[in-house]
Amino acid sequence: HFPDVNDIRYTAVSGFIYLRLFAPAILNPKLFQLQSRRPSRETSRTLTLVSKVIQSLGNLDTHQAGKEKYMEAISQRVLDMKHVNGVKQFLEDVCKTDQKDDSSSNNYNKEGKLVEYRVAGLIGRDYSNKRKKLYRLSDQGFTCLRYDESYTIKRSDIKCVSRVDEDAFGVPHVFQIIHSKGTVYLRANNSVDHFDWITCLTKMCKESGSKVERYHTGALLHNKWTCCGSKSVAHETEGCHVVSDEKEIVPEIDIYRELQRLYQILVDGINKIESYRTSLMENKAGDDAELNKRSLASLNNLVKVIQDLRSTHEHYELK
């Protein structure tokens, strides 16, 4: 449709990838779950400049960012033909399709790092017996990609996927994959990742048609299940939970991340709270003296809590 524009096949794709994905994620990392809280004003300014450069690269423009004087230095170092050609090669790779048989294609559904817990009935809570590995979920099954311990749980062998009680390992975001040869316990990085893995694996499990009727939500530690206290090893016959056919999996709230976000809001706003408290102290005999007194008492308690939390955090970080 645009024979006179040589790079239209690149800008048509980059306009979507860079403008709708990369640039918004850089400008608002919290919205894309790349960060647990909003960046500071100084950081936001830096991210804005980075986003401008990224968009200029996406537009294959080596002059656009140089229109502003404060962007000239970065324009000379980044916005050159070497980097533009690199963007073109990246877009070529993104749009490349393999004309191969479906059985040999790499149609990956999810990939990421998880912590695997190894559990034996008599070992108990051995927290050193865990490793962080790279895993991939594909149409063929669930694969561990660690070079010295690689293995694949075939799609047809996955019988059940469920959350694991936090009491089992003393940490949140753990889930289990029950398959024909045993059970794998894995911990995700956060609640969002935890929800995504369980959703994808559950969908695969339902499509395979191979599943158990009962399962345990805990782990077999000290030769006893943490969830119900049973000493039976079998999941299928003595499990304390029945597999349901619920269509939706309700995501859990990451309490630890939300508390950290609340703490950061309080710490960032301590100066405003102190300023308001000072103004109340100077206006004790004002029109609303009783209201000011109650407000001042609440602010004093809040400031004390923030100071205690900050002291606890600093002590923890020193360890």
mmCIF file of C-alpha atoms in Angstrom:
data_model
loop_
_atom_site.group_PDB
_atom_site.id
_atom_site.type_symbol
_atom_site.label_atom_id
_atom_site.label_comp_id
_atom_site.label_asym_id
_atom_site.label_seq_id
_atom_site.Cartn_x
_atom_site.Cartn_y
_atom_site.Cartn_z
ATOM 1 C CA HIS A 1 0.000 0.000 0.000
ATOM 2 C CA PHE A 2 2.990 2.358 0.513
ATOM 3 C CA PRO A 3 5.501 1.605 -2.266
ATOM 4 C CA ASP A 4 7.403 4.870 -1.733
ATOM 5 C CA VAL A 5 8.228 4.129 1.922
ATOM 6 C CA ASN A 6 11.100 1.643 2.113
ATOM 7 C CA ASP A 7 10.876 0.848 5.828
ATOM 8 C CA ILE A 8 7.106 0.566 6.115
ATOM 9 C CA ARG A 9 7.304 -3.173 6.793
ATOM 10 C CA TYR A 10 9.443 -2.439 9.859
ATOM 11 C CA THR A 11 7.623 0.625 11.221
ATOM 12 C CA ALA A 12 4.242 -1.111 10.890
ATOM 13 C CA VAL A 13 5.400 -3.712 13.409
ATOM 14 C CA SER A 14 7.595 -1.489 15.579
ATOM 15 C CA GLY A 15 4.763 1.023 15.946
ATOM 16 C CA PHE A 16 2.866 -1.644 17.866
ATOM 17 C CA ILE A 17 5.704 -3.324 19.768
ATOM 18 C CA TYR A 18 7.566 -0.198 20.858
ATOM 19 C CA LEU A 19 4.678 2.261 21.223
ATOM 20 C CA ARG A 20 2.140 -0.107 22.809
ATOM 21 C CA LEU A 21 4.379 -2.471 24.785
ATOM 22 C CA PHE A 22 7.936 -1.322 25.476
ATOM 23 C CA ALA A 23 7.354 2.410 26.006
ATOM 24 C CA PRO A 24 4.331 2.059 28.377
ATOM 25 C CA ALA A 25 6.149 -0.590 30.416
ATOM 26 C CA ILE A 26 9.156 1.723 30.825
ATOM 27 C CA LEU A 27 6.998 4.729 31.744
ATOM 28 C CA ASN A 28 4.820 2.833 34.235
ATOM 29 C CA PRO A 29 6.658 -0.252 35.533
ATOM 30 C CA LYS A 30 4.153 -0.743 38.384
ATOM 31 C CA LEU A 31 1.245 -1.107 35.950
ATOM 32 C CA PHE A 32 3.129 -3.887 34.144
ATOM 33 C CA GLN A 33 4.074 -5.536 37.485
ATOM 34 C CA LEU A 34 7.770 -4.866 36.949
ATOM 35 C CA GLN A 35 7.964 -2.961 40.239
ATOM 36 C CA SER A 36 5.885 -3.091 43.424
ATOM 37 C CA ARG A 37 5.501 0.687 43.788
ATOM 38 C CA ARG A 38 5.465 3.826 41.666
ATOM 39 C CA PRO A 39 8.880 5.298 40.811
ATOM 40 C CA SER A 40 9.985 8.594 42.349
ATOM 41 C CA ARG A 41 9.745 11.866 40.431
ATOM 42 C CA GLU A 42 13.435 11.793 39.499
ATOM 43 C CA THR A 43 13.218 8.172 38.357
ATOM 44 C CA SER A 44 10.069 8.910 36.350
ATOM 45 C CA ARG A 45 11.900 11.705 34.549
ATOM 46 C CA THR A 46 14.747 9.354 33.653
ATOM 47 C CA LEU A 47 12.303 6.690 32.467
ATOM 48 C CA THR A 48 10.555 9.277 30.294
ATOM 49 C CA LEU A 49 13.840 10.116 28.547
ATOM 50 C CA VAL A 50 14.625 6.428 28.069
ATOM 51 C CA SER A 51 11.147 5.922 26.611
ATOM 52 C CA LYS A 52 11.698 8.776 24.137
ATOM 53 C CA VAL A 53 14.893 7.169 22.902
ATOM 54 C CA ILE A 54 13.222 3.747 22.630
ATOM 55 C CA GLN A 55 10.353 5.214 20.603
ATOM 56 C CA SER A 56 12.784 7.001 18.300
ATOM 57 C CA LEU A 57 14.611 3.736 17.725
ATOM 58 C CA GLY A 58 11.310 2.002 17.078
ATOM 59 C CA ASN A 59 10.481 4.632 14.466
ATOM 60 C CA LEU A 60 13.916 4.023 12.866
ATOM 61 C CA ASP A 61 14.547 7.745 13.273
ATOM 62 C CA THR A 62 18.136 8.865 13.905
ATOM 63 C CA HIS A 63 17.249 12.564 14.218
ATOM 64 C CA GLN A 64 14.015 12.871 16.163
ATOM 65 C CA ALA A 65 15.443 12.816 19.705
ATOM 66 C CA GLY A 66 18.130 15.309 18.675
ATOM 67 C CA LYS A 67 15.543 18.044 18.162
ATOM 68 C CA GLU A 68 15.788 18.854 21.885
ATOM 69 C CA LYS A 69 19.182 20.061 23.080
ATOM 70 C CA TYR A 70 19.185 17.917 26.223
ATOM 71 C CA MET A 71 18.731 14.830 24.016
ATOM 72 C CA GLU A 72 21.628 15.561 21.684
ATOM 73 C CA ALA A 73 24.221 13.555 23.642
ATOM 74 C CA ILE A 74 22.123 10.396 23.827
ATOM 75 C CA SER A 75 21.074 10.865 20.216
ATOM 76 C CA GLN A 76 24.686 10.827 19.041
ATOM 77 C CA ARG A 77 25.514 7.686 21.028
ATOM 78 C CA VAL A 78 22.388 5.582 20.496
ATOM 79 C CA LEU A 79 20.389 6.872 17.540
ATOM 80 C CA ASP A 80 22.719 5.804 14.764
ATOM 81 C CA MET A 81 22.454 3.370 11.863
ATOM 82 C CA LYS A 82 24.162 0.616 13.836
ATOM 83 C CA HIS A 83 21.365 0.567 16.419
ATOM 84 C CA VAL A 84 18.653 1.122 13.802
ATOM 85 C CA ASN A 85 19.902 -1.927 11.901
ATOM 86 C CA GLY A 86 19.852 -3.840 15.180
ATOM 87 C CA VAL A 87 16.184 -2.907 15.643
ATOM 88 C CA LYS A 88 15.436 -4.073 12.093
ATOM 89 C CA GLN A 89 17.108 -7.411 12.796
ATOM 90 C CA PHE A 90 15.088 -7.732 16.016
ATOM 91 C CA LEU A 91 11.846 -7.087 14.117
ATOM 92 C CA GLU A 92 12.871 -9.650 11.502
ATOM 93 C CA ASP A 93 13.387 -12.226 14.262
ATOM 94 C CA VAL A 94 10.060 -11.370 15.907
ATOM 95 C CA CYS A 95 8.141 -11.810 12.659
ATOM 96 C CA LYS A 96 9.988 -14.931 11.524
ATOM 97 C CA THR A 97 7.823 -18.053 11.269
ATOM 98 C CA ASP A 98 9.002 -21.627 10.836
ATOM 99 C CA GLN A 99 7.187 -23.692 8.248
ATOM 100 C CA LYS A 100 7.638 -26.945 10.138
ATOM 101 C CA ASP A 101 5.432 -29.717 11.349
ATOM 102 C CA ASP A 102 3.406 -28.833 14.461
ATOM 103 C CA SER A 103 4.977 -31.712 16.408
ATOM 104 C CA SER A 104 8.441 -30.131 16.159
ATOM 105 C CA SER A 105 7.447 -26.468 16.644
ATOM 106 C CA ASN A 106 8.322 -24.633 19.850
ATOM 107 C CA ASN A 107 4.896 -23.306 20.780
ATOM 108 C CA TYR A 108 5.780 -22.344 24.349
ATOM 109 C CA ASN A 109 2.971 -21.303 26.648
ATOM 110 C CA LYS A 110 5.055 -20.076 29.585
ATOM 111 C CA GLU A 111 8.653 -19.920 30.741
ATOM 112 C CA GLY A 112 10.265 -18.707 33.942
ATOM 113 C CA LYS A 113 12.331 -19.492 37.024
ATOM 114 C CA LEU A 114 10.868 -21.424 39.948
ATOM 115 C CA VAL A 115 12.267 -22.823 43.180
ATOM 116 C CA GLU A 116 11.913 -26.597 43.364
ATOM 117 C CA TYR A 117 11.580 -28.243 46.780
ATOM 118 C CA ARG A 118 12.695 -31.820 47.169
ATOM 119 C CA VAL A 119 10.737 -33.681 49.805
ATOM 120 C CA ALA A 120 11.296 -37.120 51.272
ATOM 121 C CA GLY A 121 9.092 -38.466 54.022
ATOM 122 C CA LEU A 122 11.841 -38.702 56.655
ATOM 123 C CA ILE A 123 13.851 -35.612 55.718
ATOM 124 C CA GLY A 124 11.430 -33.001 57.028
ATOM 125 C CA ARG A 125 11.856 -29.317 56.351
ATOM 126 C CA ASP A 126 15.285 -29.242 54.815
ATOM 127 C CA TYR A 127 15.373 -25.710 53.423
ATOM 128 C CA SER A 128 18.805 -26.264 51.904
ATOM 129 C CA ASN A 129 17.286 -28.988 49.723
ATOM 130 C CA LYS A 130 15.918 -26.596 47.104
ATOM 131 C CA ARG A 131 17.122 -25.102 43.847
ATOM 132 C CA LYS A 132 16.051 -22.304 41.560
ATOM 133 C CA LYS A 133 15.752 -23.531 37.996
ATOM 134 C CA LEU A 134 14.393 -22.450 34.643
ATOM 135 C CA TYR A 135 11.183 -24.171 33.567
ATOM 136 C CA ARG A 136 9.214 -24.176 30.337
ATOM 137 C CA LEU A 137 5.609 -25.155 29.693
ATOM 138 C CA SER A 138 4.983 -26.249 26.107
ATOM 139 C CA ASP A 139 2.471 -28.319 24.189
ATOM 140 C CA GLN A 140 4.572 -31.387 24.959
ATOM 141 C CA GLY A 141 4.606 -30.901 28.727
ATOM 142 C CA PHE A 142 6.460 -29.281 31.641
ATOM 143 C CA THR A 143 10.252 -29.169 31.255
ATOM 144 C CA CYS A 144 13.100 -28.332 33.636
ATOM 145 C CA LEU A 145 15.908 -26.694 31.624
ATOM 146 C CA ARG A 146 18.723 -26.935 34.171
ATOM 147 C CA TYR A 147 21.728 -28.308 32.282
ATOM 148 C CA ASP A 148 22.617 -31.017 34.805
ATOM 149 C CA GLU A 149 19.091 -31.973 35.920
ATOM 150 C CA SER A 150 16.887 -31.536 32.874
ATOM 151 C CA TYR A 151 13.680 -33.557 32.728
ATOM 152 C CA THR A 152 10.222 -33.371 31.168
ATOM 153 C CA ILE A 153 6.840 -34.289 32.632
ATOM 154 C CA LYS A 154 4.771 -35.264 29.626
ATOM 155 C CA ARG A 155 1.453 -33.583 29.110
ATOM 156 C CA SER A 156 -0.391 -36.892 29.351
ATOM 157 C CA ASP A 157 1.318 -37.716 32.698
ATOM 158 C CA ILE A 158 0.126 -34.590 34.561
ATOM 159 C CA LYS A 159 -2.753 -35.659 36.819
ATOM 160 C CA CYS A 160 -3.364 -32.684 39.086
ATOM 161 C CA VAL A 161 -2.096 -29.156 39.777
ATOM 162 C CA SER A 162 -2.951 -27.279 42.962
ATOM 163 C CA ARG A 163 -1.778 -24.759 45.515
ATOM 164 C CA VAL A 164 0.190 -25.958 48.518
ATOM 165 C CA ASP A 165 -0.548 -24.705 52.033
ATOM 166 C CA GLU A 166 1.918 -22.118 53.271
ATOM 167 C CA ASP A 167 2.489 -24.206 56.427
ATOM 168 C CA ALA A 168 4.048 -27.006 54.395
ATOM 169 C CA PHE A 169 7.294 -25.145 53.624
ATOM 170 C CA GLY A 170 6.842 -21.954 55.612
ATOM 171 C CA VAL A 171 6.740 -19.798 52.459
ATOM 172 C CA PRO A 172 3.918 -18.569 50.175
ATOM 173 C CA HIS A 173 3.307 -19.126 46.437
ATOM 174 C CA VAL A 174 4.075 -22.874 46.408
ATOM 175 C CA PHE A 175 2.163 -25.215 44.085
ATOM 176 C CA GLN A 176 2.433 -28.889 43.225
ATOM 177 C CA ILE A 177 2.328 -30.954 40.055
ATOM 178 C CA ILE A 178 1.092 -34.494 40.686
ATOM 179 C CA HIS A 179 2.141 -36.752 37.821
ATOM 180 C CA SER A 180 2.374 -40.460 37.108
ATOM 181 C CA LYS A 181 5.835 -40.805 38.708
ATOM 182 C CA GLY A 182 5.434 -38.609 41.782
ATOM 183 C CA THR A 183 4.936 -35.001 42.894
ATOM 184 C CA VAL A 184 6.957 -31.868 42.175
ATOM 185 C CA TYR A 185 6.754 -28.897 44.585
ATOM 186 C CA LEU A 186 7.559 -25.490 43.108
ATOM 187 C CA ARG A 187 7.532 -21.918 44.433
ATOM 188 C CA ALA A 188 6.775 -18.920 42.213
ATOM 189 C CA ASN A 189 8.269 -15.441 42.655
ATOM 190 C CA ASN A 190 4.980 -13.713 43.491
ATOM 191 C CA SER A 191 1.202 -14.154 43.528
ATOM 192 C CA VAL A 192 0.768 -13.141 39.878
ATOM 193 C CA ASP A 193 3.350 -15.656 38.653
ATOM 194 C CA HIS A 194 1.874 -18.271 41.000
ATOM 195 C CA PHE A 195 -1.600 -17.738 39.539
ATOM 196 C CA ASP A 196 -0.324 -17.861 35.931
ATOM 197 C CA TRP A 197 1.544 -21.151 36.372
ATOM 198 C CA ILE A 198 -1.412 -22.870 38.066
ATOM 199 C CA THR A 199 -3.847 -21.581 35.440
ATOM 200 C CA CYS A 200 -1.739 -22.765 32.485
ATOM 201 C CA LEU A 201 -0.927 -26.138 34.048
ATOM 202 C CA THR A 202 -4.547 -26.736 35.102
ATOM 203 C CA LYS A 203 -5.728 -26.046 31.575
ATOM 204 C CA MET A 204 -3.193 -28.536 30.219
ATOM 205 C CA CYS A 205 -4.224 -31.106 32.835
ATOM 206 C CA LYS A 206 -7.913 -30.823 31.901
ATOM 207 C CA GLU A 207 -7.182 -31.152 28.203
ATOM 208 C CA SER A 208 -5.057 -34.263 28.746
ATOM 209 C CA GLY A 209 -7.934 -36.025 30.522
ATOM 210 C CA SER A 210 -5.630 -37.792 32.998
ATOM 211 C CA LYS A 211 -6.299 -36.759 36.590
ATOM 212 C CA VAL A 212 -6.680 -37.973 40.164
ATOM 213 C CA GLU A 213 -9.815 -37.762 42.276
ATOM 214 C CA ARG A 214 -8.201 -36.735 45.570
ATOM 215 C CA TYR A 215 -4.990 -34.994 46.623
ATOM 216 C CA HIS A 216 -3.212 -33.433 49.618
ATOM 217 C CA THR A 217 -2.651 -29.669 49.881
ATOM 218 C CA GLY A 218 0.406 -30.139 52.096
ATOM 219 C CA ALA A 219 3.685 -32.026 51.878
ATOM 220 C CA LEU A 220 4.820 -35.364 53.295
ATOM 221 C CA LEU A 221 7.225 -34.254 56.029
ATOM 222 C CA HIS A 222 8.452 -36.479 58.854
ATOM 223 C CA ASN A 223 6.442 -39.267 57.235
ATOM 224 C CA LYS A 224 3.193 -37.344 57.802
ATOM 225 C CA TRP A 225 1.108 -34.975 55.662
ATOM 226 C CA THR A 226 1.211 -31.371 56.936
ATOM 227 C CA CYS A 227 -2.349 -30.662 55.794
ATOM 228 C CA CYS A 228 -4.289 -33.408 57.570
ATOM 229 C CA GLY A 229 -1.804 -35.421 59.616
ATOM 230 C CA SER A 230 -2.382 -38.610 57.626
ATOM 231 C CA LYS A 231 0.510 -41.076 57.298
ATOM 232 C CA SER A 232 -0.695 -42.558 54.018
ATOM 233 C CA VAL A 233 1.694 -41.975 51.128
ATOM 234 C CA ALA A 234 -0.929 -42.231 48.386
ATOM 235 C CA HIS A 235 -2.455 -39.071 46.937
ATOM 236 C CA GLU A 236 -5.218 -40.803 44.987
ATOM 237 C CA THR A 237 -6.883 -42.916 47.665
ATOM 238 C CA GLU A 238 -6.281 -41.006 50.895
ATOM 239 C CA GLY A 239 -6.054 -37.365 49.780
ATOM 240 C CA CYS A 240 -7.844 -34.922 52.079
ATOM 241 C CA HIS A 241 -9.141 -32.750 49.208
ATOM 242 C CA VAL A 242 -11.349 -33.681 46.282
ATOM 243 C CA VAL A 243 -10.419 -32.451 42.794
ATOM 244 C CA SER A 244 -13.107 -30.015 41.660
ATOM 245 C CA ASP A 245 -14.087 -28.992 38.143
ATOM 246 C CA GLU A 246 -14.122 -25.278 38.892
ATOM 247 C CA LYS A 247 -13.673 -23.232 35.747
ATOM 248 C CA GLU A 248 -12.064 -20.278 37.478
ATOM 249 C CA ILE A 249 -9.099 -20.104 39.810
ATOM 250 C CA VAL A 250 -9.320 -17.140 42.143
ATOM 251 C CA PRO A 251 -5.922 -15.464 42.485
ATOM 252 C CA GLU A 252 -4.551 -14.985 45.987
ATOM 253 C CA ILE A 253 -3.576 -11.552 47.244
ATOM 254 C CA ASP A 254 0.151 -11.221 47.809
ATOM 255 C CA ILE A 255 -0.061 -9.985 51.403
ATOM 256 C CA TYR A 256 3.694 -9.512 51.740
ATOM 257 C CA ARG A 257 3.977 -7.363 48.637
ATOM 258 C CA GLU A 258 0.925 -5.277 49.589
ATOM 259 C CA LEU A 259 2.296 -4.685 53.097
ATOM 260 C CA GLN A 260 5.641 -3.657 51.612
ATOM 261 C CA ARG A 261 3.836 -1.237 49.294
ATOM 262 C CA LEU A 262 1.873 0.237 52.235
ATOM 263 C CA TYR A 263 5.077 0.605 54.242
ATOM 264 C CA GLN A 264 6.779 2.406 51.355
ATOM 265 C CA ILE A 265 3.824 4.804 51.012
ATOM 266 C CA LEU A 266 4.059 5.666 54.717
ATOM 267 C CA VAL A 267 7.839 6.143 54.594
ATOM 268 C CA ASP A 268 7.644 8.311 51.470
ATOM 269 C CA GLY A 269 4.915 10.451 53.094
ATOM 270 C CA ILE A 270 6.545 10.866 56.522
ATOM 271 C CA ASN A 271 7.595 14.462 55.765
ATOM 272 C CA LYS A 272 4.032 15.485 54.910
ATOM 273 C CA ILE A 273 2.749 13.786 58.050
ATOM 274 C CA GLU A 274 5.351 15.585 60.176
ATOM 275 C CA SER A 275 4.461 18.908 58.575
ATOM 276 C CA TYR A 276 0.756 18.399 59.260
ATOM 277 C CA ARG A 277 1.514 17.349 62.834
ATOM 278 C CA THR A 278 3.565 20.516 63.366
ATOM 279 C CA SER A 279 0.733 22.689 62.085
ATOM 280 C CA LEU A 280 -1.677 21.010 64.510
ATOM 281 C CA MET A 281 0.701 21.542 67.414
ATOM 282 C CA GLU A 282 0.920 25.243 66.584
ATOM 283 C CA ASN A 283 -2.858 25.509 66.407
ATOM 284 C CA LYS A 284 -3.834 23.810 69.684
ATOM 285 C CA ALA A 285 -6.077 26.673 70.742
ATOM 286 C CA GLY A 286 -7.811 27.037 67.384
ATOM 287 C CA ASP A 287 -11.501 26.867 66.566
ATOM 288 C CA ASP A 288 -11.586 23.047 66.651
ATOM 289 C CA ALA A 289 -9.255 22.475 69.587
ATOM 290 C CA GLU A 290 -10.813 19.145 70.563
ATOM 291 C CA LEU A 291 -10.662 17.826 66.992
ATOM 292 C CA ASN A 292 -7.075 19.005 66.634
ATOM 293 C CA LYS A 293 -6.177 17.235 69.871
ATOM 294 C CA ARG A 294 -7.597 13.924 68.677
ATOM 295 C CA SER A 295 -5.960 14.305 65.262
ATOM 296 C CA LEU A 296 -2.624 15.114 66.884
ATOM 297 C CA ALA A 297 -2.839 12.014 69.060
ATOM 298 C CA SER A 298 -3.547 9.844 65.997
ATOM 299 C CA LEU A 299 -0.658 11.392 64.090
ATOM 300 C CA ASN A 300 1.710 10.827 67.018
ATOM 301 C CA ASN A 301 0.759 7.159 67.070
ATOM 302 C CA LEU A 302 1.174 6.897 63.298
ATOM 303 C CA VAL A 303 4.611 8.547 63.353
ATOM 304 C CA LYS A 304 5.727 6.198 66.131
ATOM 305 C CA VAL A 305 4.565 3.163 64.121
ATOM 306 C CA ILE A 306 6.417 4.389 61.001
ATOM 307 C CA GLN A 307 9.601 4.999 62.994
ATOM 308 C CA ASP A 308 9.394 1.531 64.559
ATOM 309 C CA LEU A 309 8.839 -0.065 61.144
ATOM 310 C CA ARG A 310 11.738 1.852 59.631
ATOM 311 C CA SER A 311 14.011 0.832 62.503
ATOM 312 C CA THR A 312 12.982 -2.805 62.075
ATOM 313 C CA HIS A 313 13.666 -2.657 58.325
ATOM 314 C CA GLU A 314 17.091 -1.090 58.826
ATOM 315 C CA HIS A 315 17.979 -3.723 61.437
ATOM 316 C CA TYR A 316 16.853 -6.503 59.097
ATOM 317 C CA GLU A 317 18.846 -5.134 56.145
ATOM 318 C CA LEU A 318 22.009 -4.984 58.303
ATOM 319 C CA LYS A 319 21.761 -8.747 58.828
#
